[in-house]
Amino acid sequence: MDQLNLDELKMLTQERKWPCVSIYIPTSRRGTEVIQASIRLKNQLRDIDRQLKEKDVNPLLINEILTPAQDVVDDEFFWNHQEDSLAIFLAKGESHMYRLAINIDEQSNISNRFFIKPLIPALSQINAFYIMFLDRKNLKLFRANPFGYEEVDLKNVVTNMDDALQLDESEQREFRGAEGGAHRASLYVGPGYGTDDAKKEKDIRRFFQRADKGIFNTVKGENLPMVLSGVEYLLPIFKSASSYPNIAEEGVAGGTWELGMNEIHKHALEIMQPYFEKKGKDALSKYYQYSVGSQASNEVWEILQAAFTNRVDSLFFNTNEHVWGTVDPESFEVTMAGRPEEGEDLVELAVVQTLLHGGNVYPLPFEKMPDGKPLAAVFRY
């Protein structure tokens, strides 16, 4: 199973061969729907096999392309370790599968390129955030988006409370010099530790303050929102001890032994949803503010040229509309086309180029698109 990121997106968009098969199916983390997902894939593959034969594709090539997906149809372990959707991309010599933590409608596509538009909304930087899991024995930080999460390496952070407080004590002895030699007993030796709630909270706060410095250095430059998770009483202590400026008001109470990281991620997404929506509204207001000048546009050709030259700050696109055409790779001149066979989807191309150049993308339904156009953008300059 591949990890979806911008490098993977770039690889998928560069693939150009016939046939490229794209499959999206809803999946489930548990229950009878787990079985339904494998049935959906089996039916999709049967239908794709039929379509490819109707298009006179060599049966041996069809078998080669579809085999990686056929191999997982009856794989019980595979289906018991899914999230909310599954994306599969198949071509000669290529097989890529992604577990997705968002709902995507069942669909498939056969073309000379992979159909990646359903993936795009969750790859935008605006949908990235941190999950900080609080545990006195093992702090963990995850970088997340709607598709999933991956652990951030905290190699320069003391993530265990015992280690952190003993290190604090050691540093204090060193500072005090010779007088510290009389205090060599371990911080945790002796009866009664942990029975004094005030001392316990003070120690936890010291631990979090020490860890916070390393965490802040690890994520500096990325002021992404952070959702706290862990045993409930730890959340306000960390929040008051931390210097991180963008911690969400609401957290996910419960340990990984109770919820599991998949459930924590799902609850964190629910907390982040209003934040995502506000970012979109603010960006749209900025578009209308700049649309009276030259720093915004809803012209497809102008937006594409800006996307290829790293000038798009925010891009709004209609999730259900296609605009067919081609872009010259050197001059970036846009030529419109009337049919898919005569070009590629310029909406998708603009979105991909914006993402690859660090811009933000906002999928919108038709009724919310500025001026009813398929694309609209705010430029960096």
Short mmCIF file of C-alpha atoms in Angstrom, two decimals:
data_model
loop_
_atom_site.label_atom_id
_atom_site.label_comp_id
_atom_site.label_asym_id
_atom_site.label_seq_id
_atom_site.Cartn_x
_atom_site.Cartn_y
_atom_site.Cartn_z
CA MET A 1 0.00 0.00 0.00
CA ASP A 2 1.50 3.34 -1.07
CA GLN A 3 1.59 6.54 1.05
CA LEU A 4 -0.24 9.32 -0.74
CA ASN A 5 1.68 12.61 -0.91
CA LEU A 6 2.62 15.27 -3.47
CA ASP A 7 5.48 13.16 -4.85
CA GLU A 8 3.02 10.33 -5.50
CA LEU A 9 0.58 12.79 -7.09
CA LYS A 10 3.30 14.07 -9.41
CA MET A 11 4.20 10.51 -10.39
CA LEU A 12 0.57 9.64 -11.11
CA THR A 13 -0.01 12.74 -13.25
CA GLN A 14 3.11 12.10 -15.34
CA GLU A 15 1.98 8.62 -16.38
CA ARG A 16 0.93 8.63 -20.04
CA LYS A 17 0.14 5.29 -21.65
CA TRP A 18 -2.83 3.30 -22.89
CA PRO A 19 -4.67 1.96 -21.03
CA CYS A 20 -4.47 3.59 -17.59
CA VAL A 21 -7.12 2.21 -15.21
CA SER A 22 -8.33 4.20 -12.18
CA ILE A 23 -10.67 2.66 -9.60
CA TYR A 24 -12.27 4.22 -6.52
CA ILE A 25 -14.40 2.18 -4.12
CA PRO A 26 -15.87 2.85 -0.66
CA THR A 27 -14.38 0.64 2.05
CA SER A 28 -14.95 0.06 5.74
CA ARG A 29 -12.80 -0.38 8.83
CA ARG A 30 -15.02 -3.10 10.29
CA GLY A 31 -18.32 -4.96 10.00
CA THR A 32 -20.13 -6.48 7.03
CA GLU A 33 -19.10 -3.56 4.79
CA VAL A 34 -15.58 -5.02 4.76
CA ILE A 35 -16.91 -7.91 2.66
CA GLN A 36 -18.95 -5.55 0.47
CA ALA A 37 -15.80 -3.65 -0.52
CA SER A 38 -14.13 -6.76 -1.93
CA ILE A 39 -17.32 -7.55 -3.87
CA ARG A 40 -17.34 -4.01 -5.27
CA LEU A 41 -13.77 -4.38 -6.48
CA LYS A 42 -14.51 -7.77 -8.03
CA ASN A 43 -17.46 -6.29 -9.94
CA GLN A 44 -15.43 -3.26 -11.02
CA LEU A 45 -12.66 -5.47 -12.38
CA ARG A 46 -15.14 -7.62 -14.27
CA ASP A 47 -16.65 -4.52 -15.88
CA ILE A 48 -13.24 -3.02 -16.70
CA ASP A 49 -12.14 -6.31 -18.26
CA ARG A 50 -15.22 -6.20 -20.50
CA GLN A 51 -14.62 -2.57 -21.51
CA LEU A 52 -10.98 -3.21 -22.37
CA LYS A 53 -11.90 -6.19 -24.53
CA GLU A 54 -14.49 -4.05 -26.33
CA LYS A 55 -11.69 -1.57 -27.03
CA ASP A 56 -9.63 -4.40 -28.58
CA VAL A 57 -6.93 -4.37 -25.91
CA ASN A 58 -4.81 -7.54 -26.02
CA PRO A 59 -6.20 -10.08 -23.48
CA LEU A 60 -2.67 -10.83 -22.23
CA LEU A 61 -2.12 -7.12 -21.53
CA ILE A 62 -5.51 -6.88 -19.79
CA ASN A 63 -4.54 -9.77 -17.53
CA GLU A 64 -1.15 -8.21 -16.75
CA ILE A 65 -2.70 -4.84 -15.87
CA LEU A 66 -5.56 -6.15 -13.72
CA THR A 67 -3.71 -8.95 -11.88
CA PRO A 68 -2.38 -6.79 -8.97
CA ALA A 69 -5.96 -5.78 -8.14
CA GLN A 70 -7.31 -9.29 -8.72
CA ASP A 71 -4.76 -10.55 -6.20
CA VAL A 72 -6.30 -8.58 -3.32
CA VAL A 73 -9.97 -9.40 -4.03
CA ASP A 74 -9.92 -12.42 -1.71
CA ASP A 75 -7.20 -11.13 0.65
CA GLU A 76 -8.97 -10.99 4.02
CA PHE A 77 -6.05 -9.25 5.76
CA PHE A 78 -6.03 -6.54 3.08
CA TRP A 79 -9.73 -5.74 3.52
CA ASN A 80 -9.57 -5.82 7.31
CA HIS A 81 -6.99 -3.00 7.25
CA GLN A 82 -8.81 -0.36 5.21
CA GLU A 83 -10.12 3.10 5.99
CA ASP A 84 -13.03 4.86 4.24
CA SER A 85 -12.12 4.54 0.56
CA LEU A 86 -9.61 2.79 -1.67
CA ALA A 87 -7.97 4.21 -4.80
CA ILE A 88 -6.29 1.86 -7.28
CA PHE A 89 -4.25 2.90 -10.33
CA LEU A 90 -3.20 0.25 -12.84
CA ALA A 91 -1.21 0.31 -16.08
CA LYS A 92 1.39 -1.85 -17.78
CA GLY A 93 4.19 -2.17 -15.23
CA GLU A 94 2.37 0.09 -12.75
CA SER A 95 0.23 -0.68 -9.71
CA HIS A 96 -0.57 1.82 -6.96
CA MET A 97 -3.10 1.46 -4.13
CA TYR A 98 -3.98 4.07 -1.51
CA ARG A 99 -6.09 3.79 1.64
CA LEU A 100 -8.10 6.98 1.99
CA ALA A 101 -9.59 8.44 5.16
CA ILE A 102 -12.34 10.28 3.28
CA ASN A 103 -15.45 9.10 1.48
CA ILE A 104 -15.23 8.90 -2.32
CA ASP A 105 -18.02 7.61 -4.54
CA GLU A 106 -17.53 4.32 -6.36
CA GLN A 107 -16.25 4.98 -9.88
CA SER A 108 -13.74 3.84 -12.47
CA ASN A 109 -12.02 5.34 -15.48
CA ILE A 110 -10.09 4.04 -18.48
CA SER A 111 -7.94 6.56 -20.32
CA ASN A 112 -4.40 7.30 -21.45
CA ARG A 113 -3.75 8.90 -18.05
CA PHE A 114 -4.81 8.25 -14.46
CA PHE A 115 -7.96 9.95 -13.21
CA ILE A 116 -6.77 11.66 -10.04
CA LYS A 117 -9.26 14.51 -9.50
CA PRO A 118 -11.06 12.72 -6.59
CA LEU A 119 -7.73 12.68 -4.70
CA ILE A 120 -7.02 16.37 -5.03
CA PRO A 121 -9.08 18.05 -2.27
CA ALA A 122 -7.28 16.34 0.59
CA LEU A 123 -3.78 16.94 -0.80
CA SER A 124 -3.97 20.68 -0.37
CA GLN A 125 -1.79 22.17 2.37
CA ILE A 126 -4.89 23.89 3.76
CA ASN A 127 -6.10 20.48 4.91
CA ALA A 128 -2.89 19.57 6.75
CA PHE A 129 -2.70 19.58 10.54
CA TYR A 130 -0.92 17.97 13.47
CA ILE A 131 -2.17 15.46 16.01
CA MET A 132 -0.20 15.61 19.26
CA PHE A 133 -0.70 12.42 21.26
CA LEU A 134 -0.01 13.00 24.95
CA ASP A 135 1.26 10.14 27.05
CA ARG A 136 3.66 10.36 29.99
CA LYS A 137 5.49 7.30 28.69
CA ASN A 138 5.67 8.16 25.00
CA LEU A 139 4.73 11.48 23.40
CA LYS A 140 3.98 11.21 19.69
CA LEU A 141 3.39 13.78 16.95
CA PHE A 142 1.55 12.99 13.70
CA ARG A 143 1.25 15.05 10.54
CA ALA A 144 -2.24 14.45 9.20
CA ASN A 145 -4.66 15.32 6.43
CA PRO A 146 -8.03 13.86 5.45
CA PHE A 147 -6.31 10.91 3.78
CA GLY A 148 -4.46 9.69 6.83
CA TYR A 149 -1.51 10.44 9.06
CA GLU A 150 2.18 9.71 9.45
CA GLU A 151 4.34 9.96 12.54
CA VAL A 152 6.82 12.83 12.78
CA ASP A 153 10.30 11.84 13.94
CA LEU A 154 10.91 13.43 17.35
CA LYS A 155 14.49 12.22 17.58
CA ASN A 156 15.67 15.38 19.37
CA VAL A 157 12.80 15.40 21.86
CA VAL A 158 12.71 13.57 25.20
CA THR A 159 9.32 11.87 24.88
CA ASN A 160 9.28 9.93 28.18
CA MET A 161 8.39 11.78 31.39
CA ASP A 162 10.72 9.75 33.63
CA ASP A 163 13.66 10.48 31.32
CA ALA A 164 12.79 14.17 31.00
CA LEU A 165 12.48 14.82 34.73
CA GLN A 166 15.63 12.88 35.56
CA LEU A 167 17.41 14.91 32.89
CA ASP A 168 16.04 18.09 34.48
CA GLU A 169 17.32 16.96 37.88
CA SER A 170 20.71 16.13 36.41
CA GLU A 171 20.99 19.55 34.80
CA GLN A 172 20.00 21.24 38.06
CA ARG A 173 22.70 19.31 39.93
CA GLU A 174 25.23 20.33 37.32
CA PHE A 175 24.18 23.94 37.76
CA ARG A 176 24.40 23.76 41.54
CA GLY A 177 27.84 22.20 41.32
CA ALA A 178 29.24 20.31 44.26
CA GLU A 179 26.19 20.68 46.48
CA GLY A 180 24.23 18.59 43.99
CA GLY A 181 26.28 15.55 44.97
CA ALA A 182 24.15 15.08 48.04
CA HIS A 183 21.02 14.65 45.97
CA ARG A 184 21.80 11.71 43.76
CA ALA A 185 18.69 9.67 44.52
CA SER A 186 16.46 9.04 41.54
CA LEU A 187 13.50 11.35 41.26
CA TYR A 188 11.18 8.36 41.35
CA VAL A 189 12.67 6.38 44.24
CA GLY A 190 10.75 6.27 47.52
CA PRO A 191 7.18 5.73 48.64
CA GLY A 192 4.33 8.09 48.00
CA TYR A 193 5.29 9.45 44.56
CA GLY A 194 2.23 10.26 42.53
CA THR A 195 -0.09 10.57 45.52
CA ASP A 196 0.31 14.33 45.70
CA ASP A 197 -1.82 15.69 42.84
CA ALA A 198 -0.20 19.12 42.93
CA LYS A 199 3.30 17.64 42.63
CA LYS A 200 2.12 15.27 39.94
CA GLU A 201 0.71 18.11 37.84
CA LYS A 202 3.86 20.18 38.39
CA ASP A 203 6.04 17.31 37.15
CA ILE A 204 3.83 16.75 34.12
CA ARG A 205 3.98 20.46 33.31
CA ARG A 206 7.80 20.43 33.54
CA PHE A 207 7.87 17.43 31.22
CA PHE A 208 5.59 19.11 28.67
CA GLN A 209 7.55 22.37 28.81
CA ARG A 210 10.78 20.53 28.11
CA ALA A 211 9.24 18.48 25.28
CA ASP A 212 7.55 21.56 23.83
CA LYS A 213 10.88 23.21 23.04
CA GLY A 214 11.98 20.27 20.92
CA ILE A 215 8.57 19.89 19.27
CA PHE A 216 8.47 23.60 18.38
CA ASN A 217 11.92 23.33 16.76
CA THR A 218 10.81 20.24 14.84
CA VAL A 219 7.77 21.94 13.28
CA LYS A 220 9.05 25.52 13.07
CA GLY A 221 8.01 27.28 9.88
CA GLU A 222 4.80 25.25 9.67
CA ASN A 223 2.11 26.96 11.68
CA LEU A 224 -0.40 24.19 11.05
CA PRO A 225 -3.27 23.74 13.50
CA MET A 226 -2.63 21.11 16.15
CA VAL A 227 -5.22 18.82 17.74
CA LEU A 228 -4.31 17.37 21.13
CA SER A 229 -5.21 13.80 22.02
CA GLY A 230 -4.69 11.68 25.09
CA VAL A 231 -5.98 11.13 28.61
CA GLU A 232 -8.35 14.03 29.24
CA TYR A 233 -6.60 15.64 32.22
CA LEU A 234 -3.34 15.95 30.23
CA LEU A 235 -4.81 18.11 27.45
CA PRO A 236 -5.21 21.42 29.37
CA ILE A 237 -1.82 20.95 31.06
CA PHE A 238 -0.03 20.63 27.73
CA LYS A 239 -1.96 23.51 26.22
CA SER A 240 -1.00 25.87 29.03
CA ALA A 241 2.62 24.66 29.00
CA SER A 242 3.12 24.83 25.22
CA SER A 243 4.42 27.78 23.22
CA TYR A 244 2.84 26.45 20.01
CA PRO A 245 0.49 29.20 18.80
CA ASN A 246 -2.09 27.18 16.88
CA ILE A 247 -3.57 24.53 19.19
CA ALA A 248 -7.24 23.74 18.60
CA GLU A 249 -9.63 24.54 21.44
CA GLU A 250 -11.18 21.08 21.32
CA GLY A 251 -9.16 17.90 21.74
CA VAL A 252 -9.69 14.15 21.44
CA ALA A 253 -9.93 12.63 24.92
CA GLY A 254 -8.85 9.01 25.19
CA GLY A 255 -5.73 6.90 24.82
CA THR A 256 -4.68 4.90 21.79
CA TRP A 257 -5.46 1.78 23.81
CA GLU A 258 -9.10 2.94 23.93
CA LEU A 259 -9.63 4.45 20.48
CA GLY A 260 -6.75 3.46 18.23
CA MET A 261 -5.02 6.02 16.01
CA ASN A 262 -7.55 5.59 13.20
CA GLU A 263 -10.37 6.66 15.51
CA ILE A 264 -8.30 9.51 16.94
CA HIS A 265 -7.60 10.69 13.39
CA LYS A 266 -11.28 10.53 12.51
CA HIS A 267 -12.29 12.58 15.58
CA ALA A 268 -9.50 15.08 14.89
CA LEU A 269 -10.83 15.54 11.35
CA GLU A 270 -14.26 16.41 12.75
CA ILE A 271 -12.63 19.03 14.97
CA MET A 272 -10.70 20.47 12.02
CA GLN A 273 -13.63 20.68 9.59
CA PRO A 274 -14.81 24.16 10.68
CA TYR A 275 -11.22 25.38 10.36
CA PHE A 276 -11.01 24.08 6.79
CA GLU A 277 -14.31 25.73 5.91
CA LYS A 278 -13.25 29.10 7.36
CA LYS A 279 -10.00 29.02 5.39
CA GLY A 280 -12.01 28.49 2.22
CA LYS A 281 -14.39 31.36 2.97
CA ASP A 282 -11.51 33.71 3.77
CA ALA A 283 -9.72 32.78 0.54
CA LEU A 284 -12.89 33.34 -1.49
CA SER A 285 -13.33 36.78 0.08
CA LYS A 286 -9.78 37.58 -0.97
CA TYR A 287 -10.62 36.55 -4.55
CA TYR A 288 -13.54 38.96 -4.72
CA GLN A 289 -11.40 41.69 -3.21
CA TYR A 290 -8.70 41.25 -5.88
CA SER A 291 -10.99 40.44 -8.81
CA VAL A 292 -11.37 44.15 -9.62
CA GLY A 293 -7.65 44.25 -10.46
CA SER A 294 -5.07 42.01 -12.11
CA GLN A 295 -4.24 39.80 -9.11
CA ALA A 296 -7.20 37.48 -9.68
CA SER A 297 -8.78 35.84 -12.72
CA ASN A 298 -11.38 33.30 -13.84
CA GLU A 299 -9.88 32.81 -17.32
CA VAL A 300 -8.69 29.23 -17.86
CA TRP A 301 -5.73 30.16 -20.10
CA GLU A 302 -4.46 32.86 -17.71
CA ILE A 303 -4.79 30.63 -14.66
CA LEU A 304 -2.95 27.75 -16.34
CA GLN A 305 -0.04 29.96 -17.34
CA ALA A 306 0.14 31.26 -13.78
CA ALA A 307 -0.08 27.73 -12.33
CA PHE A 308 2.86 26.51 -14.42
CA THR A 309 4.97 29.53 -13.43
CA ASN A 310 4.41 29.36 -9.65
CA ARG A 311 2.11 32.37 -9.49
CA VAL A 312 -1.12 30.87 -8.14
CA ASP A 313 -1.69 31.44 -4.44
CA SER A 314 -5.27 30.12 -4.20
CA LEU A 315 -7.21 28.17 -6.82
CA PHE A 316 -10.94 27.45 -6.80
CA PHE A 317 -12.25 24.73 -9.06
CA ASN A 318 -15.57 23.14 -9.93
CA THR A 319 -15.36 19.52 -8.84
CA ASN A 320 -17.74 18.30 -11.56
CA GLU A 321 -16.61 20.26 -14.61
CA HIS A 322 -14.06 19.38 -17.30
CA VAL A 323 -12.37 21.73 -19.75
CA TRP A 324 -10.47 19.94 -22.50
CA GLY A 325 -7.35 21.25 -24.16
CA THR A 326 -3.55 21.21 -24.29
CA VAL A 327 -0.74 23.32 -22.86
CA ASP A 328 2.55 23.87 -24.69
CA PRO A 329 5.30 22.64 -22.29
CA GLU A 330 7.66 25.49 -23.24
CA SER A 331 5.51 28.56 -23.88
CA PHE A 332 2.56 27.41 -21.70
CA GLU A 333 0.23 28.55 -24.46
CA VAL A 334 -3.22 27.01 -23.99
CA THR A 335 -5.20 25.51 -26.86
CA MET A 336 -8.81 24.62 -26.14
CA ALA A 337 -10.35 21.36 -27.42
CA GLY A 338 -13.89 20.11 -27.74
CA ARG A 339 -13.43 16.46 -26.79
CA PRO A 340 -11.38 14.43 -24.28
CA GLU A 341 -9.60 12.66 -27.14
CA GLU A 342 -8.18 15.99 -28.30
CA GLY A 343 -6.53 17.01 -25.03
CA GLU A 344 -6.58 16.63 -21.27
CA ASP A 345 -8.66 18.05 -18.45
CA LEU A 346 -7.33 21.58 -17.98
CA VAL A 347 -9.16 21.96 -14.67
CA GLU A 348 -7.32 18.98 -13.23
CA LEU A 349 -4.04 20.17 -14.76
CA ALA A 350 -4.38 23.62 -13.15
CA VAL A 351 -5.09 22.03 -9.77
CA VAL A 352 -2.13 19.66 -9.97
CA GLN A 353 0.30 22.41 -11.01
CA THR A 354 -0.96 24.66 -8.23
CA LEU A 355 -0.41 21.92 -5.65
CA LEU A 356 3.05 21.03 -6.97
CA HIS A 357 4.08 24.70 -6.71
CA GLY A 358 2.85 25.07 -3.13
CA GLY A 359 -0.46 26.82 -3.78
CA ASN A 360 -3.76 26.11 -2.07
CA VAL A 361 -6.71 24.53 -3.86
CA TYR A 362 -10.38 24.76 -2.92
CA PRO A 363 -12.94 22.40 -4.49
CA LEU A 364 -16.36 24.02 -4.82
CA PRO A 365 -19.74 22.99 -6.22
CA PHE A 366 -20.95 24.88 -9.29
CA GLU A 367 -23.29 27.18 -7.35
CA LYS A 368 -20.40 28.49 -5.22
CA MET A 369 -17.90 29.05 -8.04
CA PRO A 370 -17.14 32.73 -8.74
CA ASP A 371 -19.09 33.87 -11.80
CA GLY A 372 -20.09 30.27 -12.54
CA LYS A 373 -16.71 29.55 -14.16
CA PRO A 374 -14.84 26.21 -13.85
CA LEU A 375 -11.71 27.91 -12.45
CA ALA A 376 -10.88 31.04 -10.46
CA ALA A 377 -7.57 32.04 -8.91
CA VAL A 378 -5.80 34.58 -6.73
CA PHE A 379 -2.25 35.24 -7.93
CA ARG A 380 0.82 35.76 -5.77
CA TYR A 381 1.74 38.83 -7.80
#
